[in-house]
Amino acid sequence: MSRNAPFALSVDSGGDEFVATGDRPRLSFVSDGSDLHIIEATIDGGTVVTAEVRGHRFVEWPFAALRSGSRVRWRVRRAAPDASWSQPAVFEAGLLDADWTAEWISPVEAADAGSGERPAHVLSATFALPAGIASARLYATALGIYTATVNGSRVGSDELAPGSTSYDRTLYAQAHDVTALLEAGANRIDIELSDGWYRGQVGAFRLPASWGTTLGVRAELHVRLADGTTQVIVTDGTWTSVPSTTTRADLMGGQTVDFAATPETATAVRVGAIVDAPSIAWSPAPPVRVLESRAPVAVTQVAHGVTVIDFGQNASGWVRLTDLGAPGTRTVIDYGEYVDASGDLSTAHLDSERPEGRKVFVQRDEVVAGAAGDVFEPRHTVHGFRYARVSRAGEPLDAASITMQIVHSDLKRTGTFESSDEDLNRLHEIADWSFRGNAVDVPTDCPTRERLAWTGDYQVFAPTATRLYDVLGFTRKWLQSVRDDQLDDGRIANFSPDGRRIKHHLDDQFAMMTGSSGWGDAIVAVPWEMYLAYGDRAVLEENYDAMVRWVEWALEKARTTRHHARAQAAPDPEPFEQYLWDGTFHWGEWTEPRERDAEGNRIDPIKHNPMAWFMADKGEVGTAYLHRSTATVARIAEILGYEADAARYAETAERVADAWRQAYLNSDGTTVTDTQAAYVRALSFGLIPADLCAASLDRLVELIRDAGTHLGTGFLATGDLLPVLADAGRADVAYGLLAQRTAPSWLYMVDRGATTIWEDWEGIDENGDAHESLNHYSKGAVIRFLHTHTLGLRQDAGSIAWEKITIAPLPAPGMTWARGSYDGPQGEIAVEWRIEGDSIRIVADVPAGTAARIVFPDGTAHAAGPGRFDQTAGFPASTLAVATR
């Protein structure tokens, strides 16, 4: 391959051993900035076809629609006579929905044991094949989660298939190459099926998911023979059903496997019980996999037969156990994030309060030993944990036989950061781990107590996620569920996929808490971030109608509702109030640092006075987000060519901004709510008039100083806190907050031994007691600042897909070097700066297709790229003090 040839060829789909697509995949590659390219494809080994295309990102499929199972080998070059071809890439079309002939089959189930306690089932078929097997593909999907084996060997490396979706509207299939597992003569296929996301427990209160009551599998095995014929084995009435040795399988509660169980007699499967399954599609997301195995770092016996194992890292996954003891030995494994002062596992901090009483948090696997050589790996559940408590009576445990299997979506890393400051390196590492532990097919809030894909969490973290990993396909898949779950009136569900199906239960109390600013606004903010990072116009097109419905609902509520306190103070509303969104429920800033009572106890405002919290006026937050979302929809409408919408929403956004200013901004630049979060949000969203920005900033700094240089932001504003300060010339305050070691602060977590970001700023308090989730990635959004400001690598305003960048390092006090990279749509950008005496050297590699501007701390600027930039400028110690003041 020539150095100037295109590279990094990809299509917009996921897959396990190979990429499986629909009939018209989009093609992407990295090129040298040329506009015209030649694409060459060979389909099913036949005639070579070529086409000239424009661009290099998300190029529409230029040939005839693919047929089911088509195998494509393609390459690309610039449209120049002497241009070199790229290395070839391959993908396959999956089995398209119209071509499925298999029936849905369901297991024969005994009396219903209830959500969280049901066993798995094995659905099986035997079949004969002639000699001369050329290739074979297994296409499968399920209502539930499934694992498959062919002739006793595992199929694929993906986990928790078919993944978490809104099953009433969207269902993905998986494709696997099983050629090597088949043989001439008799063959057998087994599919183990359990409740999974479809009808298992969901949320903190472990309520049953209500997608359906009957599990189902649909599968087809397509075998191509050497003589050119194809043999197809499908799920139908000839398959059999038998209870699995997995006697309990629940994604949240855990899994029990009895290897000593007596096999039961197989019965014929049920056919026709599934009547309303959606059409089958192919996911744009990468699969969930076991991506790392970790051995114990510490083993502690806390009681006779009870051992606590520390794997050194909080993550999502399960344990693999090879030493099961003598036949009949029962081993119980409890999982958690925390050990108490005695060294024993404790999960009390993850319990949930309900009106009828406390819901005790449990993640527990169990295994009963059978024959020698059995291995326990519970692939029908997933846990959030650092510690495992292993209980076994009568048989010793060989700690070397247990490993932690780390399980999450197999996202491609795109961003790196490291520096001379080990504390900040560690903060970056734990935030990265926290996101990975919550990227298990969908972006969850935590991998333990709730494990729900809350819209607010990902709205907060998406700009950071795009710097760390290629999350476009992962995000597009999730956004499909957000659209699927949208209520008829335009509200966005609090989390998606919504197993509670609030859109069908509007009388539920939780429906009253659906439609919050900062959460529902994810339908606007997240696609916009994906477009900026990757330049994918389709992510805007796919979500535009849902964005408009959401914004129109919020605008209608602003017009027709008023907060009761405002109505009591002035029965007749001011004209601007029609643009204040204060009359419906908002979660608000959420998880701001907690105040303390006279005895020093932390006060939970919701538990302390839930009605006061629920009824509080959060219109400042709601109206700010209404402005941002409406303004963003205006920009998106302009991009998509909807000129009338663009003009209307731009004007409306200005009216909302004016209403916010009249209601919440004082003439001296202070805000009515006068909180750190209010100033951060207003400055970040452009709500403060230019002549008052300095006064608002000064008040923000004053509040921070009054708090002893501690932050006071919570869920929504924390990610913007440091950029707002630094961009306004107060990097000294930003770095002061970042260096703070007492709570509330990020380094308090680091000093307390956190290996992931906590939900509560004092997730482990000064007494060593745990509170709330210890793996909640939203506050980890701060590490984007390390990329954009400390390293100094950011995309320019108005640029998409990293076509224009600025490299402007802002060194932290005492830091002597930093380096990092971003491997994006134009190729890899690498940056390193180093302070050497009284000078600073910046080295940057800029790919073709990207225009760079390098700005030294003294203000000198240089145009750069493509290629290497390497220059030095003066940077005496006194300059550092000025730069961070």
PDB file of C-alpha atoms in Angstrom, residues 18 44 69 71 92 129 132-139 176-182 221-232:
ATOM      1  CA  PHE A  18     -17.025 -10.159  10.402  1.00  0.00           C
ATOM      2  CA  ASP A  44     -19.561 -12.949  -4.033  1.00  0.00           C
ATOM      3  CA  GLY A  69     -25.497 -13.122   2.551  1.00  0.00           C
ATOM      4  CA  ARG A  71     -19.847 -11.184   0.588  1.00  0.00           C
ATOM      5  CA  GLU A  92     -21.090  -9.295   4.396  1.00  0.00           C
ATOM      6  CA  LEU A 129     -24.749 -32.568   6.077  1.00  0.00           C
ATOM      7  CA  GLY A 132     -17.891 -30.779   0.836  1.00  0.00           C
ATOM      8  CA  ILE A 133     -18.879 -27.998   3.217  1.00  0.00           C
ATOM      9  CA  ALA A 134     -17.547 -24.785   1.663  1.00  0.00           C
ATOM     10  CA  SER A 135     -18.805 -22.246   4.195  1.00  0.00           C
ATOM     11  CA  ALA A 136     -21.592 -21.749   6.729  1.00  0.00           C
ATOM     12  CA  ARG A 137     -23.267 -18.824   8.430  1.00  0.00           C
ATOM     13  CA  LEU A 138     -25.530 -18.913  11.466  1.00  0.00           C
ATOM     14  CA  TYR A 139     -28.015 -16.038  11.600  1.00  0.00           C
ATOM     15  CA  HIS A 176     -21.430 -15.948  12.699  1.00  0.00           C
ATOM     16  CA  ASP A 177     -19.069 -18.025  10.604  1.00  0.00           C
ATOM     17  CA  VAL A 178     -19.544 -21.612  11.810  1.00  0.00           C
ATOM     18  CA  THR A 179     -17.798 -23.371   8.912  1.00  0.00           C
ATOM     19  CA  ALA A 180     -15.085 -24.865  11.113  1.00  0.00           C
ATOM     20  CA  LEU A 181     -17.624 -26.218  13.609  1.00  0.00           C
ATOM     21  CA  LEU A 182     -19.569 -28.362  11.135  1.00  0.00           C
ATOM     22  CA  LEU A 221     -28.038 -21.897   9.404  1.00  0.00           C
ATOM     23  CA  HIS A 222     -27.015 -21.420   5.757  1.00  0.00           C
ATOM     24  CA  VAL A 223     -24.474 -23.981   4.536  1.00  0.00           C
ATOM     25  CA  ARG A 224     -22.834 -23.495   1.153  1.00  0.00           C
ATOM     26  CA  LEU A 225     -21.633 -26.750  -0.343  1.00  0.00           C
ATOM     27  CA  ALA A 226     -18.770 -27.321  -2.723  1.00  0.00           C
ATOM     28  CA  ASP A 227     -21.170 -28.225  -5.554  1.00  0.00           C
ATOM     29  CA  GLY A 228     -22.677 -24.725  -5.417  1.00  0.00           C
ATOM     30  CA  THR A 229     -25.876 -25.664  -3.615  1.00  0.00           C
ATOM     31  CA  THR A 230     -27.029 -24.327  -0.257  1.00  0.00           C
ATOM     32  CA  GLN A 231     -28.614 -26.236   2.605  1.00  0.00           C
ATOM     33  CA  VAL A 232     -30.645 -24.242   5.141  1.00  0.00           C
TER      34      VAL A 232
END
